[in-house]
Coordinates of C-alpha atoms and ligand atoms in Angstrom, one line a residue:
Chain A
M1 CA 57.7 2.1 -25.8
T2 CA 61.0 -0.2 -25.4
K3 CA 59.6 -3.6 -27.3
N4 CA 57.0 -4.0 -30.4
N5 CA 55.7 -7.2 -31.4
A6 CA 52.1 -9.9 -31.8
Q7 CA 50.9 -7.6 -29.3
P8 CA 50.8 -3.9 -29.0
G9 CA 49.5 -2.1 -26.3
R10 CA 48.7 -5.1 -24.1
I11 CA 49.0 -3.7 -20.9
L12 CA 49.1 -5.3 -17.1
A13 CA 47.2 -3.3 -14.2
L14 CA 47.7 -3.4 -11.2
D15 CA 46.2 -1.5 -7.7
T16 CA 46.8 -3.1 -4.2
S17 CA 45.5 0.8 -2.1
S18 CA 43.1 0.1 -0.7
A19 CA 40.8 -3.1 0.5
S20 CA 40.3 -3.6 -3.3
Q21 CA 43.1 -5.7 -5.3
A22 CA 42.3 -4.3 -9.0
V23 CA 44.1 -6.7 -11.7
A24 CA 43.5 -5.8 -15.3
V25 CA 45.2 -6.9 -18.9
L26 CA 43.9 -4.2 -21.2
E27 CA 44.7 -3.8 -25.3
G28 CA 44.3 -0.7 -26.6
S29 CA 40.9 0.4 -25.5
G30 CA 39.8 -3.2 -25.1
I31 CA 39.1 -5.0 -21.2
L32 CA 40.7 -8.3 -22.1
F33 CA 40.3 -8.9 -18.0
E34 CA 39.5 -7.7 -15.2
S35 CA 39.2 -8.7 -11.5
S36 CA 38.5 -6.7 -8.4
S37 CA 38.4 -9.1 -5.0
L38 CA 37.8 -7.1 -1.6
A39 CA 40.1 -10.0 0.5
E40 CA 41.3 -8.3 2.9
R41 CA 44.3 -8.1 4.4
N42 CA 45.0 -11.0 1.4
H43 CA 46.8 -8.7 -0.7
S44 CA 50.1 -10.2 -0.6
V45 CA 49.6 -13.1 -0.9
N46 CA 47.1 -13.4 -4.1
L47 CA 48.0 -10.7 -6.5
L48 CA 50.9 -13.1 -8.5
P49 CA 48.8 -15.9 -8.4
E50 CA 45.8 -13.2 -9.5
I51 CA 48.7 -12.0 -12.2
E52 CA 49.2 -15.6 -13.3
R53 CA 45.4 -15.7 -14.4
A54 CA 44.9 -12.4 -15.6
L55 CA 47.7 -13.5 -18.1
R56 CA 46.6 -17.1 -18.6
Q57 CA 42.4 -15.9 -19.3
S58 CA 43.6 -13.4 -21.6
G59 CA 45.9 -15.3 -23.2
T60 CA 48.7 -13.1 -22.8
D61 CA 52.8 -14.2 -22.7
K62 CA 54.0 -12.0 -20.3
Q63 CA 57.3 -11.6 -22.1
A64 CA 54.8 -10.1 -25.0
L65 CA 53.5 -7.3 -22.6
A66 CA 54.1 -3.6 -23.5
G67 CA 53.8 -2.1 -20.4
I68 CA 52.6 -1.8 -16.7
A69 CA 50.6 0.1 -14.8
V70 CA 50.4 1.1 -11.5
G71 CA 48.6 2.4 -8.2
I72 CA 51.0 4.2 -6.6
G73 CA 48.6 5.9 -3.6
P74 CA 48.0 6.9 -2.0
G75 CA 46.8 4.4 0.3
S76 CA 47.7 1.6 2.7
Y77 CA 51.1 2.3 2.9
T78 CA 51.2 -1.5 3.4
G79 CA 49.2 -1.9 0.4
V80 CA 50.6 0.3 -2.0
R81 CA 54.0 -1.4 -1.1
I82 CA 52.7 -4.6 -2.7
A83 CA 52.0 -3.6 -6.0
V84 CA 54.5 -1.1 -6.1
T85 CA 57.3 -3.9 -5.0
T86 CA 55.8 -6.4 -7.9
A87 CA 55.3 -4.0 -10.3
K88 CA 58.9 -2.0 -10.9
T89 CA 60.0 -6.0 -10.0
L90 CA 58.1 -7.5 -12.9
A91 CA 59.2 -4.3 -15.3
W92 CA 63.0 -5.1 -14.1
A93 CA 63.2 -8.8 -14.6
L94 CA 61.1 -8.1 -18.6
K95 CA 61.9 -4.8 -19.6
L96 CA 59.0 -3.5 -20.2
P97 CA 57.7 0.3 -19.6
V98 CA 55.8 1.1 -16.2
A99 CA 54.0 4.0 -15.7
A100 CA 53.2 5.2 -12.6
V101 CA 49.1 5.9 -12.0
S102 CA 47.7 8.0 -9.5
S103 CA 45.6 5.9 -7.6
L104 CA 42.7 8.4 -6.5
E105 CA 43.2 9.5 -10.6
A106 CA 41.8 5.8 -11.1
Q107 CA 39.5 5.6 -7.8
A108 CA 37.7 9.5 -9.4
A109 CA 37.4 8.0 -13.2
S110 CA 36.4 4.5 -11.6
G111 CA 33.2 6.4 -9.5
L112 CA 33.1 9.7 -11.9
E113 CA 31.5 6.3 -14.6
A114 CA 29.4 4.7 -12.0
S115 CA 27.6 7.9 -11.1
G116 CA 26.6 8.8 -15.0
L117 CA 26.2 12.1 -14.3
Q118 CA 27.0 14.7 -16.8
G119 CA 27.8 18.1 -17.0
K120 CA 30.2 20.3 -15.4
I121 CA 31.8 18.6 -11.8
W122 CA 34.0 18.7 -9.9
V123 CA 35.2 15.0 -8.8
V124 CA 36.3 15.6 -5.5
P125 CA 38.2 11.0 -4.2
L126 CA 38.6 10.3 -0.4
V127 CA 40.5 7.3 0.8
D128 CA 40.3 7.9 4.9
A129 CA 43.4 8.3 6.2
R130 CA 41.5 8.2 9.9
R131 CA 42.0 10.9 12.8
G132 CA 39.4 12.8 10.1
Q133 CA 41.9 13.2 7.4
A134 CA 41.6 11.6 3.9
Y135 CA 44.0 11.3 1.1
T136 CA 42.5 13.2 -1.6
A137 CA 42.5 15.7 -4.3
L138 CA 40.5 17.4 -6.6
F139 CA 39.3 17.3 -10.8
E140 CA 37.0 19.0 -13.0
A141 CA 35.2 16.5 -16.3
D142 CA 33.0 18.1 -18.7
L143 CA 31.0 15.7 -20.2
P144 CA 28.3 16.6 -22.4
S145 CA 25.2 14.8 -22.4
G146 CA 25.6 11.2 -24.8
R147 CA 28.9 11.8 -24.3
G148 CA 31.6 10.1 -26.4
R149 CA 34.1 6.4 -25.8
A150 CA 33.4 5.4 -21.9
D151 CA 36.9 4.9 -22.5
E152 CA 37.8 8.5 -22.9
L153 CA 36.8 10.2 -19.8
P154 CA 38.4 13.4 -19.4
L155 CA 39.3 14.5 -15.8
N156 CA 41.5 17.6 -15.5
R157 CA 43.2 18.0 -12.5
T158 CA 43.1 21.0 -10.2
A159 CA 44.7 19.4 -6.7
E160 CA 47.4 17.7 -6.6
D161 CA 47.0 13.9 -4.4
A162 CA 47.5 14.9 -0.5
I163 CA 46.8 14.0 2.7
L164 CA 43.7 16.4 4.2
Q165 CA 41.7 17.1 7.3
V166 CA 38.3 16.8 5.4
Q167 CA 36.9 19.6 7.6
D168 CA 39.5 21.8 6.5
W169 CA 39.3 20.9 2.8
M170 CA 36.2 21.7 2.5
V171 CA 36.6 25.0 3.6
Q172 CA 39.1 25.7 0.9
L173 CA 36.8 23.9 -1.0
A174 CA 34.4 25.8 -0.1
A175 CA 36.7 29.3 -0.5
R176 CA 37.5 27.6 -4.0
L177 CA 34.0 27.5 -5.7
Q178 CA 33.0 31.2 -3.8
E179 CA 35.7 32.7 -5.8
L180 CA 34.1 31.6 -9.4
P181 CA 31.2 33.0 -10.9
A182 CA 27.9 31.9 -11.0
D183 CA 27.8 30.2 -14.5
K184 CA 30.8 28.6 -14.6
R185 CA 30.1 26.6 -11.0
P186 CA 29.9 23.0 -11.6
D187 CA 26.8 21.7 -12.2
C188 CA 27.5 18.6 -9.1
I189 CA 30.5 18.1 -7.1
L190 CA 30.9 15.1 -6.4
F191 CA 32.7 12.1 -4.0
T192 CA 33.9 9.8 -4.9
G193 CA 35.4 6.2 -2.9
E194 CA 35.4 5.6 0.8
T195 CA 32.8 7.8 1.5
E196 CA 30.6 6.7 4.0
K197 CA 33.3 7.9 7.7
H198 CA 32.8 11.7 5.6
A199 CA 29.6 11.7 4.4
E200 CA 28.6 14.3 7.0
T201 CA 31.3 16.2 6.8
V202 CA 31.1 16.8 3.1
Q203 CA 27.6 17.6 2.9
G204 CA 27.8 20.3 5.0
L205 CA 30.2 21.7 1.5
A206 CA 26.6 23.2 -0.2
E207 CA 26.2 25.6 3.4
M208 CA 30.0 26.6 3.0
A209 CA 29.5 27.6 -0.7
G210 CA 26.0 27.8 -0.6
L211 CA 24.8 26.0 -2.9
P212 CA 21.8 23.8 -3.3
E213 CA 22.5 20.8 -1.0
D214 CA 21.0 18.4 -4.8
R215 CA 24.6 19.6 -6.1
I216 CA 26.7 17.4 -3.8
A217 CA 26.8 13.8 -5.1
L218 CA 28.4 10.2 -2.7
Q219 CA 29.6 7.4 -4.8
D220 CA 31.4 4.7 -2.8
C221 CA 33.2 2.5 -5.6
A222 CA 37.7 1.5 -5.4
A223 CA 39.9 2.2 -8.2
E224 CA 39.4 0.1 -10.5
A225 CA 41.6 -1.8 -12.7
R226 CA 40.6 -0.3 -15.6
W227 CA 41.0 2.8 -15.0
I228 CA 44.3 2.0 -13.9
G229 CA 44.9 0.5 -16.5
R230 CA 43.3 3.5 -19.6
I231 CA 45.6 6.2 -17.7
G232 CA 48.7 4.1 -17.8
L233 CA 48.2 3.7 -21.2
R234 CA 48.0 7.3 -21.8
K235 CA 51.2 8.1 -20.1
L236 CA 52.4 4.7 -22.0
E237 CA 52.0 6.0 -25.6
S238 CA 53.3 9.9 -24.6
G239 CA 56.2 7.8 -22.7
D240 CA 55.3 9.3 -19.3
T241 CA 57.2 6.2 -17.6
V242 CA 58.9 5.7 -14.7
D243 CA 62.4 3.8 -14.3
A244 CA 62.0 0.7 -12.9
H245 CA 64.4 1.5 -10.1
D246 CA 62.5 4.6 -9.0
L247 CA 59.2 3.5 -9.0
L248 CA 58.0 4.2 -5.6
P249 CA 54.8 4.7 -3.6
N250 CA 53.5 8.1 -2.5
Y251 CA 53.0 8.2 0.7
T252 CA 52.3 11.9 0.7
Q253 CA 53.4 12.7 4.0
V254 CA 57.2 11.2 6.1
T255 CA 56.3 8.8 8.2
E256 CA 55.6 9.9 11.3
A257 CA 58.8 9.4 13.3
E258 CA 60.5 11.3 10.2
A259 CA 57.8 13.8 11.3
N260 CA 58.1 13.8 14.9
L261 CA 61.6 14.3 14.7
L262 CA 62.0 16.5 12.7
R263 CA 59.8 18.7 15.3
A264 CA 61.9 18.1 17.9
K265 CA 64.9 19.3 15.8
S266 CA 63.0 23.4 14.8
Chain B
M1 CA 83.5 -29.8 -31.1
D2 CA 84.7 -29.7 -27.8
K3 CA 82.4 -29.6 -24.6
E4 CA 82.2 -26.3 -23.8
L5 CA 80.9 -25.2 -27.2
Q6 CA 78.4 -27.8 -27.6
Q7 CA 77.4 -27.2 -24.3
E8 CA 76.9 -23.8 -26.2
A9 CA 75.3 -25.1 -28.9
Q10 CA 72.3 -26.7 -26.7
G11 CA 71.6 -23.7 -24.8
K12 CA 72.5 -25.7 -22.5
T13 CA 74.1 -23.6 -19.0
R14 CA 76.4 -24.3 -16.0
E15 CA 76.5 -26.6 -13.5
G16 CA 75.4 -26.2 -10.3
T17 CA 72.8 -24.5 -8.5
Y18 CA 72.0 -21.4 -9.2
I19 CA 70.4 -19.5 -6.2
L20 CA 69.1 -15.9 -5.8
A21 CA 68.0 -14.9 -2.3
V22 CA 66.2 -12.1 -1.5
E23 CA 66.2 -11.1 2.9
T24 CA 64.6 -8.1 4.5
S25 CA 63.2 -9.0 7.9
C26 CA 64.0 -6.1 9.1
D27 CA 66.4 -2.9 8.9
E28 CA 68.7 -4.6 6.2
T29 CA 67.7 -5.0 2.3
S30 CA 70.3 -7.9 0.9
V31 CA 70.4 -10.1 -1.9
A32 CA 72.6 -12.7 -3.1
I33 CA 73.5 -15.0 -5.0
V34 CA 75.2 -18.8 -4.2
K35 CA 76.4 -21.5 -5.7
D36 CA 75.7 -25.4 -4.7
G37 CA 74.3 -23.8 -0.7
Q38 CA 78.0 -22.8 0.0
E39 CA 80.4 -20.6 -2.6
V40 CA 78.9 -17.1 -1.9
L41 CA 79.2 -15.6 -5.7
V42 CA 77.9 -12.4 -4.6
N43 CA 76.2 -10.7 -1.0
L44 CA 75.3 -7.0 -1.5
V45 CA 73.9 -5.8 1.6
A46 CA 72.5 -2.0 2.2
S47 CA 72.6 -1.0 6.0
Q48 CA 69.7 1.0 7.3
I49 CA 72.0 0.6 10.7
E50 CA 72.4 5.7 9.9
T51 CA 69.1 6.3 9.0
H52 CA 67.3 4.2 12.6
K53 CA 70.4 5.5 14.6
A54 CA 68.3 8.8 14.1
F55 CA 65.8 7.0 16.1
G56 CA 66.9 5.3 18.2
G57 CA 65.9 1.6 16.5
V58 CA 64.5 0.6 13.9
V59 CA 61.1 2.3 13.2
P60 CA 59.4 -0.7 11.2
E61 CA 57.8 1.7 8.1
V62 CA 60.6 3.5 7.7
A63 CA 62.8 0.2 7.1
S64 CA 59.8 -0.6 4.6
R65 CA 59.6 1.9 2.9
Q66 CA 63.3 2.1 1.5
H67 CA 63.5 -1.7 1.4
V68 CA 61.6 -0.9 -1.8
E69 CA 63.7 2.3 -2.9
C70 CA 66.9 0.1 -3.7
I71 CA 65.4 -4.2 -3.8
T72 CA 65.1 -4.2 -7.5
R73 CA 68.2 -1.8 -7.6
L74 CA 70.1 -5.0 -5.8
M75 CA 68.7 -7.9 -7.3
E76 CA 70.0 -6.3 -10.5
Q77 CA 73.6 -5.7 -9.1
A78 CA 73.5 -9.0 -7.7
I79 CA 72.9 -10.8 -11.3
E80 CA 75.5 -8.2 -12.6
E81 CA 78.4 -8.8 -10.7
S82 CA 77.8 -12.8 -10.3
G83 CA 78.5 -12.5 -13.5
L84 CA 75.1 -15.0 -14.4
E85 CA 72.9 -14.2 -16.7
A86 CA 69.7 -14.0 -14.9
R87 CA 67.9 -17.0 -16.7
E88 CA 71.1 -18.7 -15.0
L89 CA 69.5 -18.9 -11.6
T90 CA 67.6 -22.7 -10.8
A91 CA 65.5 -20.7 -7.9
I92 CA 64.2 -17.6 -5.6
A93 CA 65.0 -17.6 -2.1
V94 CA 63.0 -15.8 0.4
T95 CA 63.2 -14.7 3.5
E96 CA 59.1 -15.4 4.4
G97 CA 59.4 -15.0 8.3
P98 CA 60.1 -14.5 11.3
G99 CA 60.6 -11.0 11.3
L100 CA 59.0 -7.4 10.6
V101 CA 55.5 -8.4 8.3
G102 CA 56.0 -4.7 6.5
A103 CA 59.7 -5.5 6.0
L104 CA 58.9 -8.8 4.9
L105 CA 56.2 -7.9 2.6
V106 CA 58.9 -6.1 0.8
G107 CA 61.4 -8.8 -0.1
I108 CA 58.6 -11.3 -0.8
M109 CA 56.9 -9.4 -3.6
A110 CA 59.9 -8.9 -4.7
A111 CA 61.2 -12.5 -4.9
K112 CA 57.4 -14.0 -5.8
A113 CA 57.7 -11.5 -8.5
L114 CA 60.7 -12.3 -10.4
A115 CA 60.2 -16.3 -10.0
F116 CA 57.0 -15.5 -12.0
A117 CA 58.9 -13.6 -14.7
L118 CA 61.7 -16.0 -15.1
D119 CA 59.9 -19.0 -14.8
K120 CA 62.3 -19.8 -11.8
P121 CA 60.8 -21.6 -8.7
L122 CA 59.8 -19.9 -5.3
I123 CA 62.2 -21.0 -1.9
G124 CA 60.2 -19.3 0.7
T125 CA 62.9 -19.7 3.9
H126 CA 63.1 -19.1 7.1
H127 CA 65.5 -16.5 8.7
I128 CA 66.5 -19.0 11.9
A129 CA 67.4 -21.4 9.5
G130 CA 69.7 -19.3 7.4
H131 CA 71.4 -17.7 10.4
I132 CA 72.0 -21.4 11.0
Y133 CA 72.9 -22.8 7.5
A134 CA 75.4 -19.2 7.6
N135 CA 78.0 -21.9 9.5
Q136 CA 77.6 -23.9 5.3
L137 CA 79.4 -20.5 3.8
T138 CA 82.5 -21.6 5.7
D139 CA 82.5 -25.1 6.7
E140 CA 80.8 -28.6 6.4
I141 CA 77.9 -28.5 9.1
Q142 CA 78.6 -32.1 11.4
Y143 CA 74.8 -33.7 13.0
P144 CA 73.7 -34.1 14.8
S145 CA 74.2 -30.4 15.7
I146 CA 73.1 -27.4 18.2
A147 CA 72.7 -23.8 17.5
L148 CA 73.4 -21.1 19.8
V149 CA 71.6 -18.4 18.4
V150 CA 71.5 -15.3 19.6
S151 CA 70.4 -11.9 18.0
G152 CA 68.5 -9.2 17.9
G153 CA 65.4 -10.4 18.4
H154 CA 66.3 -14.4 18.8
T155 CA 67.7 -16.0 21.6
E156 CA 67.2 -19.9 21.0
I157 CA 68.7 -23.2 21.2
V158 CA 68.8 -25.6 18.2
R159 CA 69.4 -29.0 18.2
M160 CA 69.4 -30.8 15.0
E161 CA 69.8 -34.5 14.1
S162 CA 69.9 -35.0 10.6
E163 CA 70.0 -31.6 8.1
G164 CA 67.3 -29.3 7.4
R165 CA 66.0 -30.8 10.6
F166 CA 64.9 -28.5 13.8
E167 CA 64.2 -28.7 17.2
V168 CA 64.0 -25.7 19.4
V169 CA 65.4 -27.3 22.9
G170 CA 65.4 -23.8 24.6
Q171 CA 64.1 -19.7 24.1
T172 CA 64.1 -16.9 25.5
R173 CA 61.1 -16.2 27.7
D174 CA 61.3 -12.5 27.4
D175 CA 63.7 -10.0 25.9
A176 CA 66.4 -11.5 23.3
V177 CA 70.0 -10.6 23.5
G178 CA 70.0 -8.6 21.0
E179 CA 67.4 -6.5 22.4
A180 CA 68.1 -6.6 26.3
Y181 CA 72.0 -5.9 25.3
D182 CA 70.4 -2.6 23.4
K183 CA 67.9 -1.4 26.1
V184 CA 70.9 -1.7 28.8
A185 CA 73.5 0.2 26.2
R186 CA 70.6 3.2 26.1
S187 CA 70.2 2.9 30.2
L188 CA 74.2 3.8 30.3
G189 CA 73.7 6.8 28.1
F190 CA 75.2 4.8 24.4
P191 CA 74.0 5.7 21.6
Y192 CA 72.1 2.5 19.4
P193 CA 73.3 0.7 18.5
G194 CA 74.5 -0.5 21.4
G195 CA 75.5 -3.6 21.6
P196 CA 78.9 -2.8 20.7
H197 CA 79.2 0.0 23.0
V198 CA 78.4 -2.5 26.0
D199 CA 80.6 -5.0 24.7
K200 CA 83.4 -3.3 24.9
A201 CA 83.0 -1.4 28.3
A202 CA 83.1 -4.5 30.2
Q203 CA 85.6 -5.6 28.2
A204 CA 88.5 -2.8 29.8
A205 CA 86.4 -2.4 32.7
D206 CA 88.0 -3.8 35.8
T207 CA 85.7 -4.6 38.1
A208 CA 82.4 -6.0 37.6
A209 CA 78.6 -5.1 39.7
A210 CA 77.3 -7.9 41.1
L211 CA 74.7 -9.7 38.4
P212 CA 71.7 -11.6 38.8
R213 CA 72.2 -15.2 36.9
V214 CA 68.7 -16.1 35.6
W215 CA 68.9 -19.8 35.4
L216 CA 64.9 -20.8 35.3
E217 CA 64.0 -23.9 36.9
E218 CA 66.2 -27.3 36.7
G219 CA 67.5 -28.5 33.5
S220 CA 65.6 -26.0 31.3
Y221 CA 67.0 -24.5 28.3
D222 CA 65.4 -21.5 27.4
F223 CA 66.9 -18.1 29.0
S224 CA 64.8 -14.6 30.9
L225 CA 66.7 -11.5 30.3
S226 CA 63.9 -9.2 31.7
G227 CA 64.3 -9.4 34.9
L228 CA 68.1 -9.3 34.3
K229 CA 67.7 -5.9 32.4
S230 CA 65.5 -4.2 35.4
A231 CA 68.8 -5.0 38.1
V232 CA 70.7 -3.4 36.0
L233 CA 68.5 0.4 35.1
N234 CA 68.2 0.0 39.9
L235 CA 71.8 -0.3 39.4
V236 CA 72.0 2.8 37.7
N237 CA 69.2 5.4 39.1
Q238 CA 70.1 4.0 42.2
S239 CA 73.3 5.1 41.6
R240 CA 72.0 8.4 40.3
M241 CA 70.0 8.8 43.3
K242 CA 73.2 8.6 45.9
G243 CA 74.5 11.4 43.6
Y244 CA 76.9 8.8 42.5
E245 CA 78.9 8.9 39.3
V246 CA 77.8 5.6 37.1
D247 CA 80.0 2.9 36.7
T248 CA 79.3 2.2 33.8
G249 CA 82.1 0.3 32.8
A250 CA 81.5 -2.4 35.9
I251 CA 77.6 -2.4 34.9
A252 CA 78.3 -3.3 31.2
R253 CA 81.3 -5.9 33.0
G254 CA 78.3 -7.3 35.3
F255 CA 75.5 -7.5 32.8
Q256 CA 77.8 -8.8 29.5
E257 CA 79.5 -12.0 32.8
S258 CA 75.8 -12.8 33.5
V259 CA 74.8 -12.8 30.3
V260 CA 77.6 -14.4 28.9
E261 CA 77.6 -17.5 31.7
V262 CA 73.8 -18.7 31.3
L263 CA 74.3 -18.9 27.6
V264 CA 77.4 -20.5 27.3
A265 CA 76.5 -23.0 29.8
K266 CA 73.3 -23.8 28.8
A267 CA 75.0 -24.2 25.1
I268 CA 77.4 -26.6 26.3
R269 CA 74.7 -28.5 28.3
A270 CA 72.9 -29.0 25.7
V271 CA 75.9 -30.5 23.7
H272 CA 76.9 -33.1 26.0
E273 CA 72.8 -34.7 26.8
F274 CA 72.0 -34.7 23.1
G275 CA 75.7 -35.6 21.7
A276 CA 76.2 -33.3 19.4
K277 CA 79.1 -33.7 16.8
Q278 CA 79.8 -29.5 17.1
L279 CA 78.5 -26.2 18.9
L280 CA 77.6 -23.5 16.3
L281 CA 77.5 -19.6 17.1
C282 CA 75.0 -17.3 15.0
G283 CA 73.4 -14.6 14.9
G284 CA 74.0 -11.0 15.1
V285 CA 75.1 -11.1 18.4
A286 CA 78.2 -13.8 17.8
A287 CA 79.9 -10.4 17.0
N288 CA 80.4 -10.4 20.7
G289 CA 83.6 -11.1 21.8
G290 CA 83.1 -11.3 25.8
L291 CA 80.6 -14.6 24.0
R292 CA 83.3 -15.3 21.0
S293 CA 85.8 -15.6 24.2
E294 CA 84.5 -17.7 26.6
L295 CA 82.3 -19.2 24.5
T296 CA 85.7 -20.9 22.8
A297 CA 87.5 -21.2 25.8
R298 CA 84.8 -23.4 27.0
C299 CA 84.9 -25.2 23.8
A300 CA 88.3 -25.6 24.1
A301 CA 88.6 -27.6 27.8
E302 CA 85.5 -29.3 27.1
N303 CA 86.8 -30.9 23.4
I304 CA 83.8 -29.6 21.3
P305 CA 84.4 -28.3 18.1
L306 CA 83.3 -24.9 17.9
A307 CA 81.8 -23.0 14.7
I308 CA 81.3 -19.1 14.4
P309 CA 80.3 -18.1 11.3
P310 CA 82.8 -14.9 9.9
L311 CA 80.5 -11.2 10.7
K312 CA 79.4 -11.1 7.5
Y313 CA 77.0 -13.7 7.3
C314 CA 76.5 -13.3 11.6
T315 CA 74.6 -10.3 11.1
D316 CA 71.6 -10.1 8.5
N317 CA 72.3 -11.1 4.9
A318 CA 71.0 -13.1 2.3
A319 CA 73.9 -15.3 1.6
M320 CA 72.9 -17.4 4.3
I321 CA 68.5 -17.0 3.4
G322 CA 70.7 -19.4 0.4
A323 CA 72.2 -22.0 1.9
A324 CA 69.1 -22.4 4.2
A325 CA 66.8 -22.8 0.8
Y326 CA 69.6 -25.0 -0.6
V327 CA 68.6 -27.9 1.9
K328 CA 65.1 -27.0 1.2
W329 CA 65.9 -27.5 -3.2
T330 CA 68.1 -30.9 -2.7
R331 CA 64.5 -31.8 -1.3
G332 CA 62.6 -31.0 -3.5
E333 CA 60.4 -28.8 -1.4
I334 CA 60.1 -25.7 -3.4
S335 CA 56.4 -23.3 -2.7
D336 CA 54.1 -21.8 -4.1
L337 CA 52.9 -17.7 -5.1
F338 CA 50.7 -17.7 -2.2
I339 CA 53.1 -16.9 0.0
K340 CA 53.2 -13.9 2.5
G341 CA 55.3 -12.9 5.3
E342 CA 55.1 -14.5 8.0
P343 CA 56.3 -12.4 11.9
G344 CA 55.8 -15.1 14.3
M345 CA 56.8 -18.7 11.4
S346 CA 58.2 -21.5 13.3
L347 CA 61.7 -23.2 12.8
E348 CA 60.3 -27.0 13.8
N349 CA 58.1 -26.1 10.9
W350 CA 60.2 -25.2 8.2
S351 CA 62.2 -28.5 8.8
V352 CA 62.1 -30.5 6.1
G353 CA 60.0 -33.4 5.4
E354 CA 57.5 -31.7 7.2
S355 CA 56.3 -29.3 4.2
A356 CA 53.0 -31.7 3.5
A357 CA 52.1 -30.9 8.0
R358 CA 51.6 -27.0 7.0
Ligands
ZN401 ZN1 68.9 -12.1 12.3

């Protein structure tokens, strides 16, 4: 970290990739401030005032921040740009290191925490992307009963963030499951995030993979700022940071206009 | 101790108002630093024209993505080139509207975050006020004044009784001038952006196709360009159907003469009716040679002082935003951190002294 002073490890965490605007201030494993608001389409209005409030209520001097963690999507294009532009400008102007956090990873962690599930779990975050598609990824977690510290939810990524047809994604997941010997299969497959729209499709996975229906669980949730912060903090501590100028959203796909152009050319 | 050293010892910054301005309302990312609303220390513009050429027009999502890629680099470079320290800036200004909402948002979030990080006031600024106050970068505006604003997105006659007070006396009821130029250019087979091609072809042509002039009701300062545009398309289609070669030059000249005649006549009439001391030509279409020469000739014949900013301040740029923001700054009218992109923002409501009413 480039700064080392009275408030080591105190970081600001932001995410506006979904309908929920998430802001937190963390110090190590402690959450000093956390808020999430569902004021849809108002992130651009409220984000800076909320950051101001977060710092004031947590008694944090912005000059003394140790870093910024920001959700870079995927999600709403405009939404993601709001937090990313804010984070990169703050990081550049305040000379702070910034960590780019997958909004899907933070959302998966938020959902897993809220589910209270234990055992060997696959976590599949979903953010609706219309026309039967979703932004999604795949994580594995092994949570023995009586799990340890709440801030150490060990998610191992086994598929990158991508936009997929949910139906196709289920076929892929079923294939992955069927390749595994019975004793290596997860105890539960947890779909998190915007599950409602895709509930029927994801329930179909049980039959496709030959699993009992109760192995599929759904947990509606948004990416909580504390998870943006916790994942970001790990990255900041390990030096996995981005130059503020190079911080960009992860759109996972080119724009429609560019896609059309590429199609026309080939 | 001499004065300079004394100032340094007291941690005093240099004299003057230094506004860092950000403009991302369409496809240009621009950052400028302007002293006292008049002196441009630096004006950086990252143009996306090459990108959008491939699409035949501005694609909002592509524009927004490019703004995010270069916004902080431009802010950093602007501060470096100005020779100032970031803490010496007086305020941060940003285009609040009108424009493409997704594109506006990038500049607005960056400006808000910078103002917050540096503890500087924020000044949300109207894009058209910026085009008008571009004139202040090279000349002192004389009031009362009439501004003819012509660009890709705007066609307006604006009356200014005094500094920072705007009254829109006429505007387009359909297409903006620049928009009509682009559409006509496309039908004549010119690549995007087509305006300059039409202008060139018109000036080189020996004959002009007969096309209508749209004056609207008696005394109106409004414009309508969609009928003229349709007439051009009909002419092109008729030629093609009859198997003639399309006389591109004559059509371009006929179109340009129709547009220019109406713009010039209404602007001059407004100057006389409102007793303006000056006519200001602003916006990207001010680069149009046909419009410039006709307006220059008419103003000379009628003894009207005409001001046209240099081309770099006619097209979208942040220096003009810094110039307009200064008018607000001198009256203590600043924004809060709650501002957002206002795609349909009203110019009249942005007038000085109106903040309380907003
Ligand atoms: Zn403009």
